[in-house]
């Protein structure tokens, strides 16, 4: 009843509700299993390293409210993490509750992203500098 009253008295709210709804639907498009197709990251020395040249492979699984990923570099374990995530139509933020790196439960990793069919492109920035770029390809929904 409150929502009906707000829509009747505030016509602009209806547009806002539809916009928020569209953002939630976009986030749902991220669910599934993803395979790392390429990208780059800045290492501790400040050099950008290409995932394919470094022989990175990874799988990320996303359900309605959690993510999980595991990766290898040149055949050796590299990193793994799992926890809740939040997604809008342009940003995706992971907060690992279990991980092989970082301070679990306190560190969050925010990515700008775009989704083009079954291709998901993410970018992570620190101090306005891109430190990570990833291209994921959907394996299953």
JSON list of C-alpha atoms in Angstrom, two decimals:
[
{"chain": "A", "resi": 1, "resn": "UNK", "atom": "CA", "xyz": [0.00, 0.00, 0.00]},
{"chain": "A", "resi": 2, "resn": "UNK", "atom": "CA", "xyz": [2.83, 2.40, 0.77]},
{"chain": "A", "resi": 3, "resn": "UNK", "atom": "CA", "xyz": [4.44, 1.70, -2.60]},
{"chain": "A", "resi": 4, "resn": "UNK", "atom": "CA", "xyz": [1.13, 2.30, -4.39]},
{"chain": "A", "resi": 5, "resn": "UNK", "atom": "CA", "xyz": [0.70, 5.62, -2.57]},
{"chain": "A", "resi": 6, "resn": "UNK", "atom": "CA", "xyz": [4.24, 6.71, -3.48]},
{"chain": "A", "resi": 7, "resn": "UNK", "atom": "CA", "xyz": [3.71, 5.86, -7.14]},
{"chain": "A", "resi": 8, "resn": "UNK", "atom": "CA", "xyz": [0.41, 7.74, -7.23]},
{"chain": "A", "resi": 9, "resn": "UNK", "atom": "CA", "xyz": [1.79, 10.83, -5.52]},
{"chain": "A", "resi": 10, "resn": "UNK", "atom": "CA", "xyz": [5.33, 10.82, -6.92]},
{"chain": "A", "resi": 11, "resn": "UNK", "atom": "CA", "xyz": [5.26, 9.89, -10.61]},
{"chain": "A", "resi": 12, "resn": "UNK", "atom": "CA", "xyz": [9.03, 10.26, -10.82]},
{"chain": "A", "resi": 13, "resn": "UNK", "atom": "CA", "xyz": [9.52, 7.45, -8.31]},
{"chain": "A", "resi": 14, "resn": "UNK", "atom": "CA", "xyz": [8.11, 4.96, -10.81]},
{"chain": "A", "resi": 15, "resn": "UNK", "atom": "CA", "xyz": [10.97, 5.76, -13.21]},
{"chain": "A", "resi": 16, "resn": "UNK", "atom": "CA", "xyz": [13.50, 5.34, -10.40]},
{"chain": "A", "resi": 17, "resn": "UNK", "atom": "CA", "xyz": [12.03, 1.98, -9.42]},
{"chain": "A", "resi": 18, "resn": "UNK", "atom": "CA", "xyz": [12.26, 0.75, -13.01]},
{"chain": "A", "resi": 19, "resn": "UNK", "atom": "CA", "xyz": [15.89, 1.94, -13.23]},
{"chain": "A", "resi": 20, "resn": "UNK", "atom": "CA", "xyz": [16.77, 0.12, -10.00]},
{"chain": "A", "resi": 21, "resn": "UNK", "atom": "CA", "xyz": [15.00, -2.96, -11.29]},
{"chain": "A", "resi": 22, "resn": "UNK", "atom": "CA", "xyz": [17.05, -2.90, -14.50]},
{"chain": "A", "resi": 23, "resn": "UNK", "atom": "CA", "xyz": [20.30, -2.72, -12.47]},
{"chain": "A", "resi": 24, "resn": "UNK", "atom": "CA", "xyz": [19.30, -5.81, -10.50]},
{"chain": "A", "resi": 25, "resn": "UNK", "atom": "CA", "xyz": [18.45, -7.68, -13.69]},
{"chain": "A", "resi": 26, "resn": "UNK", "atom": "CA", "xyz": [21.86, -6.83, -15.16]},
{"chain": "A", "resi": 27, "resn": "UNK", "atom": "CA", "xyz": [23.57, -8.27, -12.10]},
{"chain": "A", "resi": 28, "resn": "UNK", "atom": "CA", "xyz": [21.62, -11.52, -12.53]},
{"chain": "A", "resi": 29, "resn": "UNK", "atom": "CA", "xyz": [23.22, -11.88, -15.96]},
{"chain": "A", "resi": 30, "resn": "UNK", "atom": "CA", "xyz": [26.56, -12.51, -14.22]},
{"chain": "A", "resi": 31, "resn": "UNK", "atom": "CA", "xyz": [25.47, -15.83, -12.76]},
{"chain": "A", "resi": 32, "resn": "UNK", "atom": "CA", "xyz": [27.12, -18.91, -14.21]},
{"chain": "A", "resi": 33, "resn": "UNK", "atom": "CA", "xyz": [30.56, -20.37, -14.74]},
{"chain": "A", "resi": 34, "resn": "UNK", "atom": "CA", "xyz": [33.23, -18.21, -16.35]},
{"chain": "A", "resi": 35, "resn": "UNK", "atom": "CA", "xyz": [36.64, -19.12, -17.82]},
{"chain": "A", "resi": 36, "resn": "UNK", "atom": "CA", "xyz": [39.47, -16.58, -17.85]},
{"chain": "A", "resi": 37, "resn": "UNK", "atom": "CA", "xyz": [40.12, -15.64, -21.49]},
{"chain": "A", "resi": 38, "resn": "UNK", "atom": "CA", "xyz": [42.81, -13.02, -20.98]},
{"chain": "A", "resi": 39, "resn": "UNK", "atom": "CA", "xyz": [43.81, -9.82, -19.29]},
{"chain": "A", "resi": 40, "resn": "UNK", "atom": "CA", "xyz": [46.64, -8.17, -17.43]},
{"chain": "A", "resi": 41, "resn": "UNK", "atom": "CA", "xyz": [47.61, -7.10, -13.92]},
{"chain": "A", "resi": 42, "resn": "UNK", "atom": "CA", "xyz": [50.17, -4.88, -12.28]},
{"chain": "A", "resi": 43, "resn": "UNK", "atom": "CA", "xyz": [52.71, -6.85, -10.24]},
{"chain": "A", "resi": 44, "resn": "UNK", "atom": "CA", "xyz": [54.43, -5.72, -7.03]},
{"chain": "A", "resi": 45, "resn": "UNK", "atom": "CA", "xyz": [57.21, -4.06, -9.07]},
{"chain": "A", "resi": 46, "resn": "UNK", "atom": "CA", "xyz": [54.68, -1.98, -11.04]},
{"chain": "A", "resi": 47, "resn": "UNK", "atom": "CA", "xyz": [54.99, -3.84, -14.35]},
{"chain": "A", "resi": 48, "resn": "UNK", "atom": "CA", "xyz": [51.87, -4.86, -16.26]},
{"chain": "A", "resi": 49, "resn": "UNK", "atom": "CA", "xyz": [51.89, -8.60, -16.95]},
{"chain": "A", "resi": 50, "resn": "UNK", "atom": "CA", "xyz": [49.78, -10.27, -19.63]},
{"chain": "A", "resi": 51, "resn": "UNK", "atom": "CA", "xyz": [47.73, -13.24, -18.35]},
{"chain": "A", "resi": 52, "resn": "UNK", "atom": "CA", "xyz": [48.27, -15.27, -21.51]},
{"chain": "A", "resi": 53, "resn": "UNK", "atom": "CA", "xyz": [52.04, -14.70, -21.57]},
{"chain": "A", "resi": 54, "resn": "UNK", "atom": "CA", "xyz": [52.19, -15.62, -17.87]},
{"chain": "A", "resi": 55, "resn": "UNK", "atom": "CA", "xyz": [50.09, -18.75, -18.62]},
{"chain": "A", "resi": 56, "resn": "UNK", "atom": "CA", "xyz": [47.24, -17.83, -16.27]},
{"chain": "A", "resi": 57, "resn": "UNK", "atom": "CA", "xyz": [44.10, -19.95, -16.23]},
{"chain": "A", "resi": 58, "resn": "UNK", "atom": "CA", "xyz": [41.09, -19.46, -14.01]},
{"chain": "A", "resi": 59, "resn": "UNK", "atom": "CA", "xyz": [37.50, -20.41, -13.38]},
{"chain": "A", "resi": 60, "resn": "UNK", "atom": "CA", "xyz": [34.95, -18.18, -11.61]},
{"chain": "A", "resi": 61, "resn": "UNK", "atom": "CA", "xyz": [31.52, -19.40, -10.51]},
{"chain": "A", "resi": 62, "resn": "UNK", "atom": "CA", "xyz": [28.85, -16.88, -9.58]},
{"chain": "A", "resi": 63, "resn": "UNK", "atom": "CA", "xyz": [25.44, -17.66, -8.11]},
{"chain": "A", "resi": 64, "resn": "UNK", "atom": "CA", "xyz": [22.76, -15.26, -6.88]},
{"chain": "A", "resi": 65, "resn": "UNK", "atom": "CA", "xyz": [24.85, -13.86, -4.02]},
{"chain": "A", "resi": 66, "resn": "UNK", "atom": "CA", "xyz": [28.30, -15.51, -3.89]},
{"chain": "A", "resi": 67, "resn": "UNK", "atom": "CA", "xyz": [31.34, -15.84, -6.12]},
{"chain": "A", "resi": 68, "resn": "UNK", "atom": "CA", "xyz": [34.12, -18.38, -6.07]},
{"chain": "A", "resi": 69, "resn": "UNK", "atom": "CA", "xyz": [37.27, -18.55, -8.16]},
{"chain": "A", "resi": 70, "resn": "UNK", "atom": "CA", "xyz": [40.50, -20.47, -8.47]},
{"chain": "A", "resi": 71, "resn": "UNK", "atom": "CA", "xyz": [43.47, -19.70, -10.69]},
{"chain": "A", "resi": 72, "resn": "UNK", "atom": "CA", "xyz": [46.80, -21.17, -11.72]},
{"chain": "A", "resi": 73, "resn": "UNK", "atom": "CA", "xyz": [49.92, -19.57, -13.18]},
{"chain": "A", "resi": 74, "resn": "UNK", "atom": "CA", "xyz": [52.11, -21.71, -15.41]},
{"chain": "A", "resi": 75, "resn": "UNK", "atom": "CA", "xyz": [50.55, -24.89, -14.01]},
{"chain": "A", "resi": 76, "resn": "UNK", "atom": "CA", "xyz": [50.97, -23.93, -10.34]},
{"chain": "A", "resi": 77, "resn": "UNK", "atom": "CA", "xyz": [48.29, -22.77, -7.89]},
{"chain": "A", "resi": 78, "resn": "UNK", "atom": "CA", "xyz": [48.05, -18.97, -7.86]},
{"chain": "A", "resi": 79, "resn": "UNK", "atom": "CA", "xyz": [44.98, -17.83, -5.91]},
{"chain": "A", "resi": 80, "resn": "UNK", "atom": "CA", "xyz": [41.49, -18.77, -4.76]},
{"chain": "A", "resi": 81, "resn": "UNK", "atom": "CA", "xyz": [38.70, -16.92, -3.02]},
{"chain": "A", "resi": 82, "resn": "UNK", "atom": "CA", "xyz": [35.01, -17.12, -2.27]},
{"chain": "A", "resi": 83, "resn": "UNK", "atom": "CA", "xyz": [32.44, -14.86, -0.62]},
{"chain": "A", "resi": 84, "resn": "UNK", "atom": "CA", "xyz": [29.59, -12.48, -1.22]},
{"chain": "A", "resi": 85, "resn": "UNK", "atom": "CA", "xyz": [29.48, -9.98, -4.04]},
{"chain": "A", "resi": 86, "resn": "UNK", "atom": "CA", "xyz": [27.43, -6.95, -4.98]},
{"chain": "A", "resi": 87, "resn": "UNK", "atom": "CA", "xyz": [26.73, -5.96, -8.58]},
{"chain": "A", "resi": 88, "resn": "UNK", "atom": "CA", "xyz": [25.08, -2.99, -10.24]},
{"chain": "A", "resi": 89, "resn": "UNK", "atom": "CA", "xyz": [24.80, -2.36, -13.95]},
{"chain": "A", "resi": 90, "resn": "UNK", "atom": "CA", "xyz": [28.43, -1.12, -14.10]},
{"chain": "A", "resi": 91, "resn": "UNK", "atom": "CA", "xyz": [30.27, -2.18, -10.91]},
{"chain": "A", "resi": 92, "resn": "UNK", "atom": "CA", "xyz": [30.99, -5.56, -9.36]},
{"chain": "A", "resi": 93, "resn": "UNK", "atom": "CA", "xyz": [32.49, -5.85, -5.86]},
{"chain": "A", "resi": 94, "resn": "UNK", "atom": "CA", "xyz": [33.83, -9.04, -4.28]},
{"chain": "A", "resi": 95, "resn": "UNK", "atom": "CA", "xyz": [34.39, -9.36, -0.53]},
{"chain": "A", "resi": 96, "resn": "UNK", "atom": "CA", "xyz": [36.18, -12.67, 0.09]},
{"chain": "A", "resi": 97, "resn": "UNK", "atom": "CA", "xyz": [35.12, -14.53, 3.23]},
{"chain": "A", "resi": 98, "resn": "UNK", "atom": "CA", "xyz": [37.76, -17.17, 2.49]},
{"chain": "A", "resi": 99, "resn": "UNK", "atom": "CA", "xyz": [40.83, -16.56, 0.34]},
{"chain": "A", "resi": 100, "resn": "UNK", "atom": "CA", "xyz": [44.44, -17.46, -0.24]},
{"chain": "A", "resi": 101, "resn": "UNK", "atom": "CA", "xyz": [45.40, -13.75, -0.05]},
{"chain": "A", "resi": 102, "resn": "UNK", "atom": "CA", "xyz": [44.52, -10.47, 1.65]},
{"chain": "A", "resi": 103, "resn": "UNK", "atom": "CA", "xyz": [42.66, -9.84, 4.88]},
{"chain": "A", "resi": 104, "resn": "UNK", "atom": "CA", "xyz": [39.60, -12.06, 4.69]},
{"chain": "A", "resi": 105, "resn": "UNK", "atom": "CA", "xyz": [36.28, -10.34, 5.36]},
{"chain": "A", "resi": 106, "resn": "UNK", "atom": "CA", "xyz": [37.83, -6.86, 5.34]},
{"chain": "A", "resi": 107, "resn": "UNK", "atom": "CA", "xyz": [39.28, -6.45, 1.85]},
{"chain": "A", "resi": 108, "resn": "UNK", "atom": "CA", "xyz": [36.89, -5.76, -1.01]},
{"chain": "A", "resi": 109, "resn": "UNK", "atom": "CA", "xyz": [37.76, -5.63, -4.68]},
{"chain": "A", "resi": 110, "resn": "UNK", "atom": "CA", "xyz": [35.67, -3.32, -6.84]},
{"chain": "A", "resi": 111, "resn": "UNK", "atom": "CA", "xyz": [35.63, -3.69, -10.59]},
{"chain": "A", "resi": 112, "resn": "UNK", "atom": "CA", "xyz": [34.05, -1.63, -13.33]},
{"chain": "A", "resi": 113, "resn": "UNK", "atom": "CA", "xyz": [32.61, -3.99, -15.88]},
{"chain": "A", "resi": 114, "resn": "UNK", "atom": "CA", "xyz": [30.76, -4.42, -19.12]},
{"chain": "A", "resi": 115, "resn": "UNK", "atom": "CA", "xyz": [28.93, -7.48, -20.34]},
{"chain": "A", "resi": 116, "resn": "UNK", "atom": "CA", "xyz": [28.77, -8.26, -24.07]},
{"chain": "A", "resi": 117, "resn": "UNK", "atom": "CA", "xyz": [26.84, -11.47, -24.63]},
{"chain": "A", "resi": 118, "resn": "UNK", "atom": "CA", "xyz": [28.92, -14.23, -23.03]},
{"chain": "A", "resi": 119, "resn": "UNK", "atom": "CA", "xyz": [31.99, -12.00, -22.63]},
{"chain": "A", "resi": 120, "resn": "UNK", "atom": "CA", "xyz": [32.54, -10.17, -19.35]},
{"chain": "A", "resi": 121, "resn": "UNK", "atom": "CA", "xyz": [35.24, -7.46, -19.16]},
{"chain": "A", "resi": 122, "resn": "UNK", "atom": "CA", "xyz": [36.36, -6.18, -15.75]},
{"chain": "A", "resi": 123, "resn": "UNK", "atom": "CA", "xyz": [38.76, -3.44, -14.68]},
{"chain": "A", "resi": 124, "resn": "UNK", "atom": "CA", "xyz": [40.05, -2.69, -11.21]},
{"chain": "A", "resi": 125, "resn": "UNK", "atom": "CA", "xyz": [41.62, 0.64, -10.27]},
{"chain": "A", "resi": 126, "resn": "UNK", "atom": "CA", "xyz": [43.74, 1.86, -7.36]},
{"chain": "A", "resi": 127, "resn": "UNK", "atom": "CA", "xyz": [44.25, 5.62, -7.01]},
{"chain": "A", "resi": 128, "resn": "UNK", "atom": "CA", "xyz": [42.77, 6.19, -10.49]},
{"chain": "A", "resi": 129, "resn": "UNK", "atom": "CA", "xyz": [45.29, 3.79, -12.05]},
{"chain": "A", "resi": 130, "resn": "UNK", "atom": "CA", "xyz": [44.17, 0.55, -13.67]},
{"chain": "A", "resi": 131, "resn": "UNK", "atom": "CA", "xyz": [45.87, -2.36, -11.90]},
{"chain": "A", "resi": 132, "resn": "UNK", "atom": "CA", "xyz": [43.87, -5.22, -13.31]},
{"chain": "A", "resi": 133, "resn": "UNK", "atom": "CA", "xyz": [41.94, -5.99, -16.47]},
{"chain": "A", "resi": 134, "resn": "UNK", "atom": "CA", "xyz": [40.22, -9.33, -17.08]},
{"chain": "A", "resi": 135, "resn": "UNK", "atom": "CA", "xyz": [38.27, -10.88, -19.91]},
{"chain": "A", "resi": 136, "resn": "UNK", "atom": "CA", "xyz": [36.04, -13.76, -18.84]},
{"chain": "A", "resi": 137, "resn": "UNK", "atom": "CA", "xyz": [34.07, -16.00, -21.21]},
{"chain": "A", "resi": 138, "resn": "UNK", "atom": "CA", "xyz": [30.88, -17.66, -19.99]},
{"chain": "A", "resi": 139, "resn": "UNK", "atom": "CA", "xyz": [31.04, -21.47, -19.99]},
{"chain": "A", "resi": 140, "resn": "UNK", "atom": "CA", "xyz": [27.54, -22.16, -18.59]},
{"chain": "A", "resi": 141, "resn": "UNK", "atom": "CA", "xyz": [24.63, -20.23, -17.11]}
]
